[in-house]
Coordinates of C-alpha atoms in Angstrom, one line a residue:
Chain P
X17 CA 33.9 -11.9 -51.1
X18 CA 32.6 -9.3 -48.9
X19 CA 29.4 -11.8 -48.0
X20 CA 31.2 -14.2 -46.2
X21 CA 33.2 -12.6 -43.0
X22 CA 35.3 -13.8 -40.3
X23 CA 34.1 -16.3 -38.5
X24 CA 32.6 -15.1 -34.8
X25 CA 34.6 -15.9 -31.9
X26 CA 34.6 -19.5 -30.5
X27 CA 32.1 -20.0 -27.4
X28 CA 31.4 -22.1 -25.2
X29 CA 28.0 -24.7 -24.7
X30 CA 27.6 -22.9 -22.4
X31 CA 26.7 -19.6 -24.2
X32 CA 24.5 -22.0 -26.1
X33 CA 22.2 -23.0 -23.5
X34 CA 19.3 -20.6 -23.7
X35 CA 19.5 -20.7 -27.0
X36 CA 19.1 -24.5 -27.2
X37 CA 16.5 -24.4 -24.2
X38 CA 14.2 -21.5 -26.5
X39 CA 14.7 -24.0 -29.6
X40 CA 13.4 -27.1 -27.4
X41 CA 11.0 -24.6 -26.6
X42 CA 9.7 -23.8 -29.7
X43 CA 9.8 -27.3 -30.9
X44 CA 7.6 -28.1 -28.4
X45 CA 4.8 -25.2 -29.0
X46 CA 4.9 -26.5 -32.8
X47 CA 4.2 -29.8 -31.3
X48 CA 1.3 -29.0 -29.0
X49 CA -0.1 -26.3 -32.2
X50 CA 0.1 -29.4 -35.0
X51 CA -1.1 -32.0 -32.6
X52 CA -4.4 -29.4 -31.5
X53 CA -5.1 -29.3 -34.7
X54 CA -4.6 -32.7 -35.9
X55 CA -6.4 -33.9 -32.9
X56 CA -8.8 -31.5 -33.1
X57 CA -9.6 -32.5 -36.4
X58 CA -10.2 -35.8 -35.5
X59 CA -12.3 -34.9 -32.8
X60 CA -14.4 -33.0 -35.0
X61 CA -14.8 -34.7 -37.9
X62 CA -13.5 -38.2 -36.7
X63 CA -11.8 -38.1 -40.3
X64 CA -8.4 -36.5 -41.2
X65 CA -7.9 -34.5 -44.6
X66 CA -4.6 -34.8 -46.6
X67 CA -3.6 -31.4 -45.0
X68 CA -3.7 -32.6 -41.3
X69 CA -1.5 -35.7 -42.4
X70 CA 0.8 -33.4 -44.1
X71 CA 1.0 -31.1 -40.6
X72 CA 1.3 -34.4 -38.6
X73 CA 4.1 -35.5 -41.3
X74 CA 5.8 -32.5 -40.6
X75 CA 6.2 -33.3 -36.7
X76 CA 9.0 -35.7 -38.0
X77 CA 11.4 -33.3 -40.0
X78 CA 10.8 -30.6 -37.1
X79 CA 12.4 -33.4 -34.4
X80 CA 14.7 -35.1 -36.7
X81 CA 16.3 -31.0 -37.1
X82 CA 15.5 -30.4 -33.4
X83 CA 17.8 -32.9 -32.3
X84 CA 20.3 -31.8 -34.8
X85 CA 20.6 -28.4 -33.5
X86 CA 20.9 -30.1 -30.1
X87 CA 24.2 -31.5 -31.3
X88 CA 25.3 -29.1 -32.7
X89 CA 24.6 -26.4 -30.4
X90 CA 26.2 -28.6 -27.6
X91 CA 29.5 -29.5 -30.0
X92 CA 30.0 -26.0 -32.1
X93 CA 30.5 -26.0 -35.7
X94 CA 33.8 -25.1 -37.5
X95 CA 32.2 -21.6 -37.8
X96 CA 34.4 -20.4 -35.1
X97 CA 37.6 -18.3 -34.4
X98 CA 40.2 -21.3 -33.7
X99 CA 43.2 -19.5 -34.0
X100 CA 45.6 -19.6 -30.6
X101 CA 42.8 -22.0 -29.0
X102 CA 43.5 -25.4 -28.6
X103 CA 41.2 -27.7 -28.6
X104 CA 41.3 -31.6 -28.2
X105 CA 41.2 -34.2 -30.7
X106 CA 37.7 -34.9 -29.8
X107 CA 36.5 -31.4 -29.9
X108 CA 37.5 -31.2 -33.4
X109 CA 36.0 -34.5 -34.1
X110 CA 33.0 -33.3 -32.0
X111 CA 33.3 -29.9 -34.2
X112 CA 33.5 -31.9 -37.4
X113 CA 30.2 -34.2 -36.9
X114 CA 28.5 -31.2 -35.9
X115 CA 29.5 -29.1 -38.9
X116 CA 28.2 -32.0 -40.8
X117 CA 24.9 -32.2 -39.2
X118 CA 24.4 -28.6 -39.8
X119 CA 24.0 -29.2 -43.4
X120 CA 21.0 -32.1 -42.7
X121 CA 19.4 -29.7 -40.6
X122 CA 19.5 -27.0 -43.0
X123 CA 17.5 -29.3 -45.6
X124 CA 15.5 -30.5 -42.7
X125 CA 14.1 -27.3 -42.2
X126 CA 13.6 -27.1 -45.6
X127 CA 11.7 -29.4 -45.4
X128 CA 9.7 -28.4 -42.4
Chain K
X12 CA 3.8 -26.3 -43.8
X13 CA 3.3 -24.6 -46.4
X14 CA 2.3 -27.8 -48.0
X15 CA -0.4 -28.1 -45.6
X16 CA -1.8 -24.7 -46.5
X17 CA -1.5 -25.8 -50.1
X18 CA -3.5 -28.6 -49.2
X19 CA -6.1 -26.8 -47.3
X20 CA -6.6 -24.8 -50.7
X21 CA -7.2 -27.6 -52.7
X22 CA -10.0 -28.9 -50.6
X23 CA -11.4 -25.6 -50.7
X24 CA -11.3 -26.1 -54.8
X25 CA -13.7 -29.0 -55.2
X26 CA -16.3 -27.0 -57.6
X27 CA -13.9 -24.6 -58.7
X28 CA -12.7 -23.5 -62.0
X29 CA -9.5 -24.5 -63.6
X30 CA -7.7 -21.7 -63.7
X31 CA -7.7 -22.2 -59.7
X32 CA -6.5 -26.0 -60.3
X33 CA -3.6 -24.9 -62.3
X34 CA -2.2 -22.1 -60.2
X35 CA -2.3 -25.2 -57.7
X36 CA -0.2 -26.8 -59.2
X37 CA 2.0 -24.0 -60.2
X38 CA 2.7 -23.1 -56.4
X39 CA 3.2 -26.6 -55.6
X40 CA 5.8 -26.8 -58.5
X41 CA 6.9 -23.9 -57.0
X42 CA 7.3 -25.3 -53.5
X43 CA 9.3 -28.6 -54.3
X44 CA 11.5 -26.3 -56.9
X45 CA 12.6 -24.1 -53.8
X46 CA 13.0 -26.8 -51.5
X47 CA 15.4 -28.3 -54.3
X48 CA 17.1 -25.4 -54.6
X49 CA 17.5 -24.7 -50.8
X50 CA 19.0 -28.2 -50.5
X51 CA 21.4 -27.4 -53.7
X52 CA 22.6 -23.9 -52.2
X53 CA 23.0 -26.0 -48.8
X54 CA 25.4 -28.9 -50.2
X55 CA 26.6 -27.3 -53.3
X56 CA 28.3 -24.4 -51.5
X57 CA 31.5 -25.3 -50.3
X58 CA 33.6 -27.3 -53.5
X59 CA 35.6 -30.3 -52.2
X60 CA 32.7 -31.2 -50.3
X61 CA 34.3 -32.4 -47.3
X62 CA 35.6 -28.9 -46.4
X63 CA 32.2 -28.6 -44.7
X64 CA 33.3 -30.5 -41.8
X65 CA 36.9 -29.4 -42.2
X66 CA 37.7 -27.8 -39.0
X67 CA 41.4 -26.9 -38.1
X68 CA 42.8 -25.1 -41.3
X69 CA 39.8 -23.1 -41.9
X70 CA 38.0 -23.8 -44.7
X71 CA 36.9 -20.6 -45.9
X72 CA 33.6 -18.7 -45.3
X73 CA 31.9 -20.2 -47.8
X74 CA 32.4 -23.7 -46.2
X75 CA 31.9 -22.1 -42.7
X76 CA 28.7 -19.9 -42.8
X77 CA 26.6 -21.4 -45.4
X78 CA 25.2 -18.1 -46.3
X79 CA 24.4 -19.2 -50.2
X80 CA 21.9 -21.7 -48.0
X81 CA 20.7 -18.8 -46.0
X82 CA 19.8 -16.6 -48.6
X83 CA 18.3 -18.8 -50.7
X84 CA 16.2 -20.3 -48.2
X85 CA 14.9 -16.8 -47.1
X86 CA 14.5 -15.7 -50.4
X87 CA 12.4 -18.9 -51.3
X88 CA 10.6 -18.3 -48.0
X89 CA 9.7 -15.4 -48.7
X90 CA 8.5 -15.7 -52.6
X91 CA 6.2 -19.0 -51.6
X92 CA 5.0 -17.4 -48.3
X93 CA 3.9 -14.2 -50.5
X94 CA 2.3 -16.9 -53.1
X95 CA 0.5 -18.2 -50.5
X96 CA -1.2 -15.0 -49.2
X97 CA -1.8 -13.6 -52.5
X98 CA -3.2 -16.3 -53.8
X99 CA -6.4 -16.7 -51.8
X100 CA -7.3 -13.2 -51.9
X101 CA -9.0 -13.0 -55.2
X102 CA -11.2 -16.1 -54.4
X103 CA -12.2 -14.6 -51.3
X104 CA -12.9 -11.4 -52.7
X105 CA -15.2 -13.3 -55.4
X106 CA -16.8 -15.0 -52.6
X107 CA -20.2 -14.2 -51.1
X108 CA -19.2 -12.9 -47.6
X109 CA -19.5 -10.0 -45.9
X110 CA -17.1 -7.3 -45.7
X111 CA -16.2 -8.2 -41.9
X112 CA -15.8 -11.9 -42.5
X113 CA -13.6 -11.2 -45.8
X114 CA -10.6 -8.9 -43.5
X115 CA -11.3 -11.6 -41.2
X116 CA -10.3 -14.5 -43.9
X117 CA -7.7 -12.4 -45.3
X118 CA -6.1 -11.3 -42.1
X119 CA -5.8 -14.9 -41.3
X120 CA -4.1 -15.7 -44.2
X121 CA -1.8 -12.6 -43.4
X122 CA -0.5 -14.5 -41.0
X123 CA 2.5 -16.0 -43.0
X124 CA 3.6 -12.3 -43.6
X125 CA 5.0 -12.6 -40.1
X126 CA 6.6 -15.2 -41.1
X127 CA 8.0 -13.2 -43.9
X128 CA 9.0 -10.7 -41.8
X129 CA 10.7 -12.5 -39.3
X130 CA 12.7 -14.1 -42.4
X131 CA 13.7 -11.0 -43.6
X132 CA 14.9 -10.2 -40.2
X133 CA 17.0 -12.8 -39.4
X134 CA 19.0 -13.1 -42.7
X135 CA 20.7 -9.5 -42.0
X136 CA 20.8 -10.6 -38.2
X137 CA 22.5 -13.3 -38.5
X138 CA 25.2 -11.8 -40.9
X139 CA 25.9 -9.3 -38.3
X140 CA 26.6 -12.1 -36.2
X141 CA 29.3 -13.4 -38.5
X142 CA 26.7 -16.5 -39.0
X143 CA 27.2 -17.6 -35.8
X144 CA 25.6 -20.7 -35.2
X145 CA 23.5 -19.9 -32.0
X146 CA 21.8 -17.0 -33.6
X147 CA 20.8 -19.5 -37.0
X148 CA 19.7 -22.1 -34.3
X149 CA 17.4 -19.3 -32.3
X150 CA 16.1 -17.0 -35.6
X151 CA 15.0 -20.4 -37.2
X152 CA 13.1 -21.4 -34.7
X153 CA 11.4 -18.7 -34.3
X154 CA 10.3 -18.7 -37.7
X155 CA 9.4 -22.3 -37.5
X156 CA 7.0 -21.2 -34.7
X157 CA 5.3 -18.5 -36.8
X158 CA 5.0 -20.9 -39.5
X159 CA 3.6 -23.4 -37.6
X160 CA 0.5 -21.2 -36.5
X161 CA 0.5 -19.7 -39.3
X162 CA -0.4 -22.7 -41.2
X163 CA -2.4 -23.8 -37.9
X164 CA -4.3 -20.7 -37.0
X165 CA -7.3 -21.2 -40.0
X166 CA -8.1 -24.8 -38.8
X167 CA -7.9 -23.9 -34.9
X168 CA -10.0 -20.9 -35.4
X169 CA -12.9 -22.8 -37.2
X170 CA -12.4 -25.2 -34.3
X171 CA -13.2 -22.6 -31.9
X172 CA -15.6 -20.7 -33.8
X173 CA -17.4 -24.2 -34.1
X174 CA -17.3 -24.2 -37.5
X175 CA -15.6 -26.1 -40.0
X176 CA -16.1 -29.5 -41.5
X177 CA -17.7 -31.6 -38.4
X178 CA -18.5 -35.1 -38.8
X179 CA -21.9 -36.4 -39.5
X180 CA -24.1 -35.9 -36.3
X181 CA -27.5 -38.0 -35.9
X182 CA -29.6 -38.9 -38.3
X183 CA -32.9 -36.7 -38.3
X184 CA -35.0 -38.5 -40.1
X185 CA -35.6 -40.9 -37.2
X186 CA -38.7 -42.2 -36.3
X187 CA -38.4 -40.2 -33.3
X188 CA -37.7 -36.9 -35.7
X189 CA -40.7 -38.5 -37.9
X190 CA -43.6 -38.7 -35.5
X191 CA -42.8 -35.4 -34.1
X192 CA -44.9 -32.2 -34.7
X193 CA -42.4 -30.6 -37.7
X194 CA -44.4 -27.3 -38.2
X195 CA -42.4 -25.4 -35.8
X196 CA -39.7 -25.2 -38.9
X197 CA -36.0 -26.0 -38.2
X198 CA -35.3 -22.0 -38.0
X199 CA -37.6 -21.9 -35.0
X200 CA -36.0 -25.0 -33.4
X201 CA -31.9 -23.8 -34.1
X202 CA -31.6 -21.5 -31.2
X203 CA -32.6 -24.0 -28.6
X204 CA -30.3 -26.7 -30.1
X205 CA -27.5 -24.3 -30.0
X206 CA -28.1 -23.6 -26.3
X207 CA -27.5 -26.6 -25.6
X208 CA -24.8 -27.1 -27.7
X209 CA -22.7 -25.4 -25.6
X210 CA -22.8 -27.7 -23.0
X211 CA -19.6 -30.0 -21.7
X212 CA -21.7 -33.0 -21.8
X213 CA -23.4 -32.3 -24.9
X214 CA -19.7 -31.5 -26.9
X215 CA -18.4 -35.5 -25.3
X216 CA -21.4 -37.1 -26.3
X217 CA -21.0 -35.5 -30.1
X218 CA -17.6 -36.3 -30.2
X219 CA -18.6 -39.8 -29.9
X220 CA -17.6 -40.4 -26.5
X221 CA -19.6 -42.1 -23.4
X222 CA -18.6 -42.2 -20.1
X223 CA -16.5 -45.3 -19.9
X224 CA -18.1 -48.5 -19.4
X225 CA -16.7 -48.7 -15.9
X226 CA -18.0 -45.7 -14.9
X227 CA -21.5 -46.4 -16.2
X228 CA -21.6 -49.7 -14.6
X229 CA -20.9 -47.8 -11.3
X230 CA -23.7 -45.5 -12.1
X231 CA -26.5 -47.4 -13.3
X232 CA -26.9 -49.8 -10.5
X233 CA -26.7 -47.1 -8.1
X234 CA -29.5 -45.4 -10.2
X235 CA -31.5 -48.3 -9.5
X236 CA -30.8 -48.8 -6.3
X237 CA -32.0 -45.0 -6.1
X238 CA -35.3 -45.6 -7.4
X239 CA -36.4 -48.6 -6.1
X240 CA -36.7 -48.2 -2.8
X241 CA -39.7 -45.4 -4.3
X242 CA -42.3 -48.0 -5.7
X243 CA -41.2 -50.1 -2.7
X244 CA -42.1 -47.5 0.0
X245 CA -45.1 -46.5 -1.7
X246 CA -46.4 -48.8 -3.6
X247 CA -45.0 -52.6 -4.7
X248 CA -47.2 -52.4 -7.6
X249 CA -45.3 -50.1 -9.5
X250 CA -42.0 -51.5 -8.4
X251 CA -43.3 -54.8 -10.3
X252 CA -44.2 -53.1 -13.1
X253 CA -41.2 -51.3 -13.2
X254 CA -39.3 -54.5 -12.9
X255 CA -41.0 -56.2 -15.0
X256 CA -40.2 -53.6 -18.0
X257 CA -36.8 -53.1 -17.1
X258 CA -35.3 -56.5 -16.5
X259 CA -38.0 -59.7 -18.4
X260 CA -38.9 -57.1 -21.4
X261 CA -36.0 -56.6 -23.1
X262 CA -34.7 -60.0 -23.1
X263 CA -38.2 -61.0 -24.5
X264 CA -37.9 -58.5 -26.7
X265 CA -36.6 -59.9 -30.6
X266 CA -35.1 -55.7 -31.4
X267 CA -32.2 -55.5 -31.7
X268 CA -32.1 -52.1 -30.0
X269 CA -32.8 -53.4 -26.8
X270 CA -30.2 -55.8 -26.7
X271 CA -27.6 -53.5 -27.7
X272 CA -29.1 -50.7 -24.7
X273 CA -28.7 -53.5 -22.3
X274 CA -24.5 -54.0 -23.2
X275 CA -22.5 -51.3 -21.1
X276 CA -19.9 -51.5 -23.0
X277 CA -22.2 -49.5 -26.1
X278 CA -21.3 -45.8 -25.6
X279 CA -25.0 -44.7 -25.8
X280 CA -24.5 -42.2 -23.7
X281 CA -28.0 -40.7 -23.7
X282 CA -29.1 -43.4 -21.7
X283 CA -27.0 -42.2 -18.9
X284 CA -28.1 -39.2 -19.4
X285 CA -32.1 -39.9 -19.3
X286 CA -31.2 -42.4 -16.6
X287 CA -30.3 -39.9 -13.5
X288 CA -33.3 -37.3 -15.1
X289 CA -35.6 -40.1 -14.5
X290 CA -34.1 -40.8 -11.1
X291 CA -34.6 -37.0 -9.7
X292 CA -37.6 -37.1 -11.1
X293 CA -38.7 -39.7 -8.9
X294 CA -37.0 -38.7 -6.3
X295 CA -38.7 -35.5 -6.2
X296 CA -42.3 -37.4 -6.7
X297 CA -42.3 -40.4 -4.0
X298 CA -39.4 -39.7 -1.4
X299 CA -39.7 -35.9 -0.5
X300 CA -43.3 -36.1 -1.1
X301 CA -42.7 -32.4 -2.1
X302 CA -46.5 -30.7 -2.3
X303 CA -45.0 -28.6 -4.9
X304 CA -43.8 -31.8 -6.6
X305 CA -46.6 -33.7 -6.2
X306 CA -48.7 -31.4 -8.2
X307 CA -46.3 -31.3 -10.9
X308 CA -46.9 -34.7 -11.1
X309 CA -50.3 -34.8 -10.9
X310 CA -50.9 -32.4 -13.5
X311 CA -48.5 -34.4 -15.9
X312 CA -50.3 -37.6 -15.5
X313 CA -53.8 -35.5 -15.9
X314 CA -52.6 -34.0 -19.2
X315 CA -50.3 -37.4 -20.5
X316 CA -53.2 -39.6 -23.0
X317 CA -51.3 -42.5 -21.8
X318 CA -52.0 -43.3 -18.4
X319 CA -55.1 -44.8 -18.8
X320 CA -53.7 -47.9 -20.7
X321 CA -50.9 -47.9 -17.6
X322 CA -48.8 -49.9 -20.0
X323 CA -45.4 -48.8 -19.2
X324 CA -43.7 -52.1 -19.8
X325 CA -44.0 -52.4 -23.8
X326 CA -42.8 -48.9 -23.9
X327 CA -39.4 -49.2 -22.0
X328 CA -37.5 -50.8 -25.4
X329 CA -39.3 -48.1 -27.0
X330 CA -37.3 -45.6 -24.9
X331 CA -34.2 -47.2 -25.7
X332 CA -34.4 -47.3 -29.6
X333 CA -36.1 -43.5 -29.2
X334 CA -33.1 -42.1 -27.0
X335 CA -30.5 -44.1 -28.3
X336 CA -30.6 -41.9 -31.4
X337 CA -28.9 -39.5 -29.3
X338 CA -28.6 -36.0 -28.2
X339 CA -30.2 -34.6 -31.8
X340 CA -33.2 -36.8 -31.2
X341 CA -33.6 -35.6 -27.3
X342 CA -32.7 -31.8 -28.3
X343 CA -35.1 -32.0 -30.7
X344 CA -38.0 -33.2 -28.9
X345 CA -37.4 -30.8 -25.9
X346 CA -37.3 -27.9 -28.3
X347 CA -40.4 -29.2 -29.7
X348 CA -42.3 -29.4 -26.7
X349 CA -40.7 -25.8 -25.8
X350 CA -42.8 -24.8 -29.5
X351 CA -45.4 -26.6 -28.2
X352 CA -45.8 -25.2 -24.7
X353 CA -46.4 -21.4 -27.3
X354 CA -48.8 -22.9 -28.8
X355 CA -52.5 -23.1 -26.9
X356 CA -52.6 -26.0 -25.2
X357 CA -55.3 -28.6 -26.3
X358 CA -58.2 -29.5 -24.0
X359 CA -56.5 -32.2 -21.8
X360 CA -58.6 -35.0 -21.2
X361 CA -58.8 -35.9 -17.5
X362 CA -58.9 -39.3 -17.6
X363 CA -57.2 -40.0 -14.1
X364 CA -57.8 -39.5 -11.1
X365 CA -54.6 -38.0 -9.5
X366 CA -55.0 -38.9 -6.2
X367 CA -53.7 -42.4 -6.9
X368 CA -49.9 -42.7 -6.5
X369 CA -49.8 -45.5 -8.5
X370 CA -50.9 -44.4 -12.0
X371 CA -49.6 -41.5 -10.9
X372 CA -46.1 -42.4 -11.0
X373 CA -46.0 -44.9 -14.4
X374 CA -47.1 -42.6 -16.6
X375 CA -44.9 -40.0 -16.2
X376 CA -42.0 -42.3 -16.9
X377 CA -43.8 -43.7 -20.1
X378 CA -44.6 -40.2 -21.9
X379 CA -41.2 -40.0 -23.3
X380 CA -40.3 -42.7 -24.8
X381 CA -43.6 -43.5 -26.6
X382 CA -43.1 -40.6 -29.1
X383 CA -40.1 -42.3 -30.6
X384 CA -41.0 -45.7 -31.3
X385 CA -44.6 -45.9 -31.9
X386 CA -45.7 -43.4 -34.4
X387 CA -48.9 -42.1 -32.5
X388 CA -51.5 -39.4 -33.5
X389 CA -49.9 -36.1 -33.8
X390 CA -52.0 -34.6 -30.6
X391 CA -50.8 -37.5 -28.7
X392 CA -47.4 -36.8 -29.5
X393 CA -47.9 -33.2 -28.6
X394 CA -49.5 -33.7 -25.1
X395 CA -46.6 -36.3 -24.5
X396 CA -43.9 -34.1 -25.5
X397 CA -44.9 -31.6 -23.3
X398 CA -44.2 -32.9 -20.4
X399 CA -41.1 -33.3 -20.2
X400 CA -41.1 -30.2 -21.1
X401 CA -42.5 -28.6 -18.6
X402 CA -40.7 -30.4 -15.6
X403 CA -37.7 -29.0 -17.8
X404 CA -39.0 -25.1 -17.8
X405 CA -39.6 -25.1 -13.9
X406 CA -36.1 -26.5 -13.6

């Protein structure tokens, strides 16, 4: 299947770390945005519509998938050129949870 | 998120016809059939289903880079986001607004086309990067941030555009509202209140906040202390009466309004407010013995009907049911007495003579609280009202 390709090469956490530091990032921003307007709401009207609960609601898939891209990024997922690199038995277990928790994120940010 | 712009929508529908209602639902259908199918793509990918976290003999691409996942996500994305800005378009075109305000509304809406965009960026992105996980992790954030103000950005901007749903402010139809002079219209009176809208003090005291009871405890005694000593230096007549009205009358009193203006921990915070106004105001009168000051006063206890009774002492609970009401009540009456002050003045009757600090200084506490609670003759309302008014003007 020409969709699918080779998997990139393996890297380390520590390529990861901006990445993981913009995500934390961006978490956060969705945080403050949700809770201005949630607050705000409150402020305002001192009453909150089914729409501000649903934003609030939303706050919980957002960190739920946060910190499972913060596993992940720190372990690595199986997606990755292994071949002539070894790794230990608890960077493939580390690998293995990971690759696991990618598919829980991916429906949490479905659901986000 | 995009549930919460649904959401917004259906508030918008109360009155609305049912074709609205059913396209509703249709998008919300919509929604929860894409998220099912996003969560499908995402575990029904790889077959034997623990290949996903198969590591060492590589489990394939298909088990490796979730792409089925990624594209159906994006493609869902995209579909619902596009729903979700086509769909308000119509009713906003239908709806009475101005040209200006419609691009506004629909440019807002827009907003989840950058979400679209960034979707449709990221899916060819992150196949050039062989699905590498550190690209997903960074491209769907991103697009989680657009989302999020995307879905945000209508409810913050009527927040700062001051618009929007805001709760229930004062009642109007107070007896304070009631025994004013209502022929200056509410168009007339809508500028001033907005002026003062803007105000710090006046946005806390309309969210429903006081100054915390600590804080007003600290202030009000000092108040006092502030404007004692004035009746004392000048005249220990006043101070008595004063006394008398603030501390024996309300206890004496059976209202209920009293007794709750005397408990700090009530977040009236128009009292504090009226409270330090009071206290320049006779500050400016006895201490400095200002000439410029003393003429104000004069003039409002020549022009208030009040200060021949020199009754100040019934009229202090008075001030607190009037004020109490809070910062609709006040605004109102200021921008009633700003009305007023257009209009030609009535002859002022000179009952008193102004030479006398005593009855000089009781009445012009008394003028503003007797509007609100005793429903007097309209001219008497008007030449009270106007004093006030006119310490505020030379302010």
């Amino acid at each position: 299947m020409s969709l699918y390709s080779d998997p990139p090469r393996l890297e380390s956490f520590r390529d990861d770390k901006p990445t993981l530091l913009v995500c934390w990032w961006i978490t956060i921003f969705c945080t403050v945005i949700i809770l201005l307007r949630v607050g705000g709401r409150f402020v305002r009207s001192e009453r909150l519509f089914v729409e501000d609960r649903v934003a609030a609601l939303a706050l919980i898939p957002l960190y739920l998938r946060m910190g499972c891209v913060h596993v992940i990024l720190i372990y690595g997922t199986n997606n990755a050129q292994l071949d002539g690199v070894h790794l230990s038995e608890e960077d493939l277990h580390r690998k293995a949870i990971a690759s696991g928790l990618v598919l829980f994120s991916r429906i949490l940010y479905a659901a986000t | 998120m995009k549930n919460t712009i649904l959401e917004f929508f259906r508030r918008l529908n109360v009155t609305w016809e049912r074709s609205y209602e059913i396209t509703l639902q249709f998008i919300r259908g919509t929604l929860l059939a894409t998220f099912i199918a996003v969560v499908i793509s995402d575990l029904a990918e790889c077959q034997p289903f623990s290949h996903y976290w198969q590591v060492l003999p590589d489990p394939g691409g298909k088990c490796r880079q979730g792409y089925a996942q990624l594209l159906t996500l994006a493609t869902c994305n995209v579909l619902t986001d596009l729903l979700l800005v086509i769909f308000p378009i119509p009713i906003i075109l239908r709806s009475g607004l101005t040209v200006k305000r419609k691009t506004e509304l629909i440019l807002l809406f827009s907003l989840s086309l950058i979400v679209v965009a960034t979707t449709l960026y990221r899916v060819p992105q992150i196949i050039k990067d062989h699905g590498s996980q550190r690209s997903r992790s960074l491209y769907a954030s991103v697009e989680l941030l657009f989302a999020t103000t995307a879905a945000n950005a209508l409810v913050l901007g009527s927040f700062v555009r001051d618009r929007g749903v805001k709760k229930m402010k004062f009642k109007y139809d107070s007896i304070a509202g009631g025994s004013m002079d209502r022929s200056s219209g509410s168009e007339s009176r809508r500028p001033t209140l907005n002026k003062h809208w803007g105000s710090l003090e006046d946005l806390a005291r309309d969210t429903g906040f006081g100054i915390g009871p600590a804080l007003r405890e600290v202030e009000s005694p000092s108040n006092r202390r502030f404007f004692m000593p004035t009746p004392v230096s000048t005249m220990p007549e006043g101070m008595n009466s004063w006394r008398f009205s603030g501390q024996t009358q309300p206890s004496a009193a059976q209202s209920h309004d009293s007794l709750v203006a005397r408990d700090p921990t009530q977040p009236s915070r128009s009292d504090s407010i009226i409270t330090p106004r009071r206290v320049t105001f006779f500050d400016v009168g006895g201490l400095l013995a200002d000439p410029n000051a003393v003429r104000r006063d004069s003039h409002i206890s020549n022009s208030d009907p009040l200060s021949p009774n020199s009754v100040p002492s019934p009229a202090v609970p008075a001030s607190a049911t009037g004020f109490r009401r809070g910062s609709a009540a006040l605004i109102q009456d200021i921008s009633g007495l700003f009305n007023n002050s257009l209009t030609p003045k009535p002859s002022i009757p000179k009952l008193k003579d102004a030479s006398d600090p005593s009855q000089r200084r009781r009445p012009s506490r008394a003028p503003s609280y007797a509007p609100s609670t005793y429903p007097t003759p309209a001219e008497d309302s008007e030449l009270e009202l106007r004093d006030p008014g006119g310490l505020l003007s030379e302010d």
